[in-house]
Amino acid sequence: MLKIKNLTKRYGEKIAVNNISLEVESGQITAFIGHNGAGKTTTLKAIAGILDFDEGEIFVDGKNVKTQPLEAKNVIGYLPDNPDLYDNLKAIDYLNFIADVFKVDKSTREQRIKTYGERLKIYGDLGAPIGTYSHGMKQKLAILGLLVHKPKLYLFDEPFVGLDPLTSHELKLIMQEECKNGSAFFYSTHVLEVAEKLCTNVVIIKDGKIVGQGEMEKVTKDESLENVFLELEKTDEKHN
Amino acid sequence: MRNIINLIKINFINIFKGMFGYGKKTGRRFFISTIVIFALLYFVFGNLMDTFMQYFVALNSPNYIFFVGALLSFAFVLFLITYESQNYFFKTKDFDILSALPLKNSEIVIAKYTSVLLSAYIYSSLIFFPTIVVYFMYTPFSMPILLLQILAFIFIPLVPMALGTLLGLIISFVTSKLKHSNAITIILFLMLFVAYFVMFFYMNNFATQIVAGGDTLINSMQYYLPSVAWYFKGFVDNEVLYLFLFMLFSIVMTSIVLICLTLLYKKINYALIKKKLPKYKKAYSFKQTSSIVALFNIEAKRYFSTPMYVLNSGFSLLFMLIVPIILKVSLQSFFDINQGISVSYLLNILVLLNAMFAGMSNTTYASISIEGKQINMLKSLPLKSSNIYFAKILFNIVLSLPFILLSNIITIILFFNQLDWFLTLMLFVVPILSLLAFSTFGLVLNLYLPKFDYDNINQIIKQSITLIIIVVLDIIVAFAPMFLINYIQNIFIIFGIIIFAYLIIFLTSLILLKTKGENLYNKLHY
């Protein structure tokens, strides 16, 4: 579903992402973990087509993100770490806008908005302007906006930040359901306990380079993900 | 005191970095553009004051130019500060942070007031400095008079600044309680603007009445515009009592407003922030449309929800409707003053003015920047950049075109007997071409000069480099032919040149969008 080959992204002289390669298959939930400034958001934005990159290739469902951007974006759902949505729109108008862009027909969008809106406990407030929403509600709305068009690849940047426990639990269930339907999730997070329980795979990035990746069980072995992560951070410091 | 100075420093850094950016290159570019636009504005206002001065010199009363300068400066600052002050005191991003710090309300308010006062001085200088220059063009230079007027200038913006802030406070508070607060704010400001414009237009007659009325008129003005009357009596007629009265009054008014703001600052901000989720009674609509229509709707909703955005282009659209009416109403008095100018000459100027207003009603100069942080979300969607551009340009055209057509219908009705087929055709062709040219050019400009990291929407709507370039180019393209009219008597050639200029801008912009639009879009990110 997602194939990254030798991705490099520079901001001037600083190399934010340094020659990384990874794959995410359909049905997988992959956690993308790393310290602040490691290159997680840059990688996610490059996949989503928001940022141009200097070297390498990214394929989403077989489509090259650079040469076939519209085809690739058609199967991607991107959730930013801070959901900056159109404050002046009503939530329902925003959802209709997203559905129009992805050409979701009237009955399908209605059914999905109702179903997932109720599960995320936001359906009753969709008539309100987004500017009146709290951060958590904007996060819910942004998630709902992805579920309206059901992408094949979900790119989440810190999806659980700002969500109440009930919604977090519901989101995890939705992620597992979507995976069973063949979608894939690639999400960055600092909440390692959740990642350990929820994810099938993990990619660890440090200073723009991948320092560990694979199936969760194989990467963590008998240790916690947190310990593995801290060990990898320490190892690199010793080498430096 | 130390806190106030630190807050003022932070405010100024924020304002200037917001305007000039963090890069030396962009900063230098914006600085030069700002100098150019200010030079242009000083020139325009200088010419205006020169027109008044000629009346006063002819009537042997040159000193009255200072009265007109002070009065216009008062009205100008009052209007603009009422408009601007709301964005500095209320619903600001720094409210939470400042409230959590060990700072007194008075310290926060004084610092913010000082920031807005800078704007007031700049607006006031646009009228008052040219007034001083024009005065000395017609009278022998006198250092004492110059120094006195410079001293007066320190106090002149204070009263309209205080009143404008109070008005802005009232409007903010009242409209926040109303359902369609944005629409009401827009209508209120447009009404204020119309009133200001009508007053300004009739200053010609008023100037004669000032001289005829003399001291009697000035004395009677003390009751409703005391600061202007006392300024004139103190700093021009050299009555020492009124000099001190004017300065004292300015300081007292400022102090009263600062005290009111200090007492109400947090209360009003809390009232504005505290908003329950509104109850939505209608059933949700799930109507499907095309992505272009969806993008167009986003543009429209964002435009009408942002009063500053509406007012920025709204003034020009309103001018288009008002100017033909005022021209007709004041036609006879105009000809009494300006003999040798024909109606058809004025109608030619009207065509060019409408073209200028059509250019100034531009919304695309900020339509990329206004995406702000949403640009990332937009870029992650499967949308062709050409569709995004088309929706933005289309919105500008759909907004302005009805005003152009309505203005032309008004002109045709009012000047039916004076319009020939050629001029009637130009009434439609020239402004529409200007609209097409500037709506595409504005977008190209904003693609090359985007700014997404703004704290205050003013930074991209009123203080952006793209706006400056659009305004300057619009004025040049519209006004340059007005000078040519004196040298090239053939009106077909004049309009041919103008149409050619607009076509060049339009086609060049289209070619740039077609060839570089995709690349420019790919480079955008927050």
Tab-separated table of C-alpha atoms in Angstrom, chain B residues 184-331:
chain	number	residue	atom	x	y	z
B	184	ILE	CA	-23.682	43.858	10.779
B	185	THR	CA	-20.051	44.901	11.218
B	186	ILE	CA	-19.632	45.084	7.459
B	187	ILE	CA	-22.814	47.120	6.937
B	188	LEU	CA	-21.934	49.514	9.792
B	189	PHE	CA	-18.509	50.214	8.401
B	190	LEU	CA	-19.781	50.643	4.868
B	191	MET	CA	-22.328	53.173	6.154
B	192	LEU	CA	-19.579	55.009	8.035
B	193	PHE	CA	-17.518	54.988	4.885
B	194	VAL	CA	-20.338	56.376	2.748
B	195	ALA	CA	-20.920	59.146	5.301
B	196	TYR	CA	-17.228	59.958	5.316
B	197	PHE	CA	-17.072	59.982	1.542
B	198	VAL	CA	-20.099	62.252	1.171
B	199	MET	CA	-18.644	64.661	3.741
B	200	PHE	CA	-15.308	64.554	1.973
B	201	PHE	CA	-16.892	65.184	-1.405
B	202	TYR	CA	-18.718	68.255	-0.185
B	203	MET	CA	-15.556	69.741	1.375
B	204	ASN	CA	-15.270	71.936	-1.725
B	205	ASN	CA	-18.390	73.866	-0.742
B	206	PHE	CA	-17.484	73.649	2.914
B	207	ALA	CA	-14.130	75.269	2.204
B	208	THR	CA	-15.879	78.354	0.844
B	209	GLN	CA	-18.210	78.400	3.842
B	210	ILE	CA	-15.254	78.169	6.222
B	211	VAL	CA	-13.821	81.348	4.820
B	212	ALA	CA	-17.195	83.055	4.625
B	213	GLY	CA	-18.093	81.906	8.139
B	214	GLY	CA	-14.669	82.688	9.567
B	215	ASP	CA	-14.436	82.859	13.339
B	216	THR	CA	-18.168	82.368	13.758
B	217	LEU	CA	-17.984	78.983	12.094
B	218	ILE	CA	-14.888	77.915	14.028
B	219	ASN	CA	-16.491	79.032	17.300
B	220	SER	CA	-19.655	77.082	16.599
B	221	MET	CA	-17.581	73.974	15.810
B	222	GLN	CA	-16.267	73.974	19.365
B	223	TYR	CA	-19.466	72.303	20.479
B	224	TYR	CA	-19.230	69.227	18.262
B	225	LEU	CA	-15.589	69.070	17.155
B	226	PRO	CA	-13.815	70.868	19.977
B	227	SER	CA	-10.385	69.374	19.298
B	228	VAL	CA	-10.330	70.606	15.684
B	229	ALA	CA	-11.676	74.058	16.604
B	230	TRP	CA	-9.285	74.481	19.554
B	231	TYR	CA	-6.347	73.284	17.483
B	232	PHE	CA	-7.089	75.976	14.909
B	233	LYS	CA	-7.588	78.729	17.452
B	234	GLY	CA	-4.504	77.671	19.430
B	235	PHE	CA	-1.947	76.617	16.841
B	236	VAL	CA	-3.004	78.781	13.892
B	237	ASP	CA	-4.688	81.845	15.386
B	238	ASN	CA	-2.087	81.729	18.202
B	239	GLU	CA	-4.571	82.050	21.062
B	240	VAL	CA	-2.475	80.609	23.886
B	241	LEU	CA	-5.449	79.557	26.030
B	242	TYR	CA	-6.825	77.347	23.225
B	243	LEU	CA	-3.356	75.926	22.563
B	244	PHE	CA	-3.210	74.542	26.095
B	245	LEU	CA	-6.890	73.620	26.024
B	246	PHE	CA	-6.341	71.529	22.875
B	247	MET	CA	-3.330	69.702	24.344
B	248	LEU	CA	-5.085	69.136	27.671
B	249	PHE	CA	-8.259	67.906	25.963
B	250	SER	CA	-6.241	65.422	23.859
B	251	ILE	CA	-4.482	64.043	26.937
B	252	VAL	CA	-7.695	63.851	28.966
B	253	MET	CA	-9.593	62.025	26.186
B	254	THR	CA	-6.740	59.545	25.817
B	255	SER	CA	-6.664	58.976	29.571
B	256	ILE	CA	-10.427	58.407	29.764
B	257	VAL	CA	-10.316	55.829	26.995
B	258	LEU	CA	-7.328	54.082	28.559
B	259	ILE	CA	-9.161	53.900	31.878
B	260	CYS	CA	-12.297	52.496	30.176
B	261	LEU	CA	-10.250	49.950	28.271
B	262	THR	CA	-8.350	48.919	31.388
B	263	LEU	CA	-11.591	48.347	33.279
B	264	LEU	CA	-13.319	46.527	30.422
B	265	TYR	CA	-10.448	44.755	28.658
B	266	LYS	CA	-10.814	41.360	30.307
B	267	LYS	CA	-14.604	41.560	30.718
B	268	ILE	CA	-15.161	42.177	27.017
B	269	ASN	CA	-12.651	39.581	25.925
B	270	TYR	CA	-14.268	36.962	28.174
B	271	ALA	CA	-17.689	37.890	26.792
B	272	LEU	CA	-16.405	37.562	23.237
B	273	ILE	CA	-14.647	34.244	23.846
B	274	LYS	CA	-17.432	32.588	25.859
B	275	LYS	CA	-19.566	30.961	23.198
B	276	LYS	CA	-21.691	27.882	23.566
B	277	LEU	CA	-22.100	25.638	20.570
B	278	PRO	CA	-25.110	27.106	18.757
B	279	LYS	CA	-28.136	24.876	18.377
B	280	TYR	CA	-28.769	23.882	14.777
B	281	LYS	CA	-32.428	23.249	14.150
B	282	LYS	CA	-32.527	22.415	10.449
B	283	ALA	CA	-31.852	18.929	9.086
B	284	TYR	CA	-28.381	18.499	7.677
B	285	SER	CA	-28.007	18.860	3.937
B	286	PHE	CA	-25.918	16.255	2.104
B	287	LYS	CA	-26.195	17.739	-1.354
B	288	GLN	CA	-23.458	16.670	-3.753
B	289	THR	CA	-21.759	19.238	-5.990
B	290	SER	CA	-18.651	19.317	-8.142
B	291	SER	CA	-15.294	20.072	-6.548
B	292	ILE	CA	-15.114	23.442	-8.337
B	293	VAL	CA	-18.486	24.489	-6.922
B	294	ALA	CA	-17.383	23.214	-3.506
B	295	LEU	CA	-14.165	25.275	-3.733
B	296	PHE	CA	-16.136	28.330	-4.863
B	297	ASN	CA	-18.465	27.974	-1.876
B	298	ILE	CA	-15.486	27.824	0.489
B	299	GLU	CA	-14.142	31.049	-1.040
B	300	ALA	CA	-17.502	32.750	-0.665
B	301	LYS	CA	-18.061	31.630	2.928
B	302	ARG	CA	-14.547	32.639	3.947
B	303	TYR	CA	-14.857	36.029	2.253
B	304	PHE	CA	-18.190	36.947	3.817
B	305	SER	CA	-17.099	35.696	7.247
B	306	THR	CA	-14.069	37.992	7.284
B	307	PRO	CA	-15.248	41.624	7.652
B	308	MET	CA	-11.787	43.000	6.880
B	309	TYR	CA	-11.687	41.101	3.607
B	310	VAL	CA	-15.140	42.339	2.630
B	311	LEU	CA	-14.427	45.941	3.543
B	312	ASN	CA	-11.133	45.995	1.684
B	313	SER	CA	-12.819	45.252	-1.636
B	314	GLY	CA	-16.250	46.517	-0.641
B	315	PHE	CA	-15.181	50.157	-0.594
B	316	SER	CA	-14.163	50.057	-4.248
B	317	LEU	CA	-17.398	48.332	-5.243
B	318	LEU	CA	-19.381	50.951	-3.379
B	319	PHE	CA	-17.413	53.748	-5.023
B	320	MET	CA	-18.393	52.348	-8.413
B	321	LEU	CA	-22.041	52.891	-7.552
B	322	ILE	CA	-21.676	56.230	-5.797
B	323	VAL	CA	-19.337	58.121	-8.128
B	324	PRO	CA	-21.718	58.419	-11.138
B	325	ILE	CA	-24.459	59.683	-8.821
B	326	ILE	CA	-22.227	62.253	-7.161
B	327	LEU	CA	-20.889	63.323	-10.543
B	328	LYS	CA	-24.412	63.957	-11.791
B	329	VAL	CA	-25.486	65.762	-8.623
B	330	SER	CA	-22.465	68.058	-8.493
B	331	LEU	CA	-22.067	68.465	-12.249
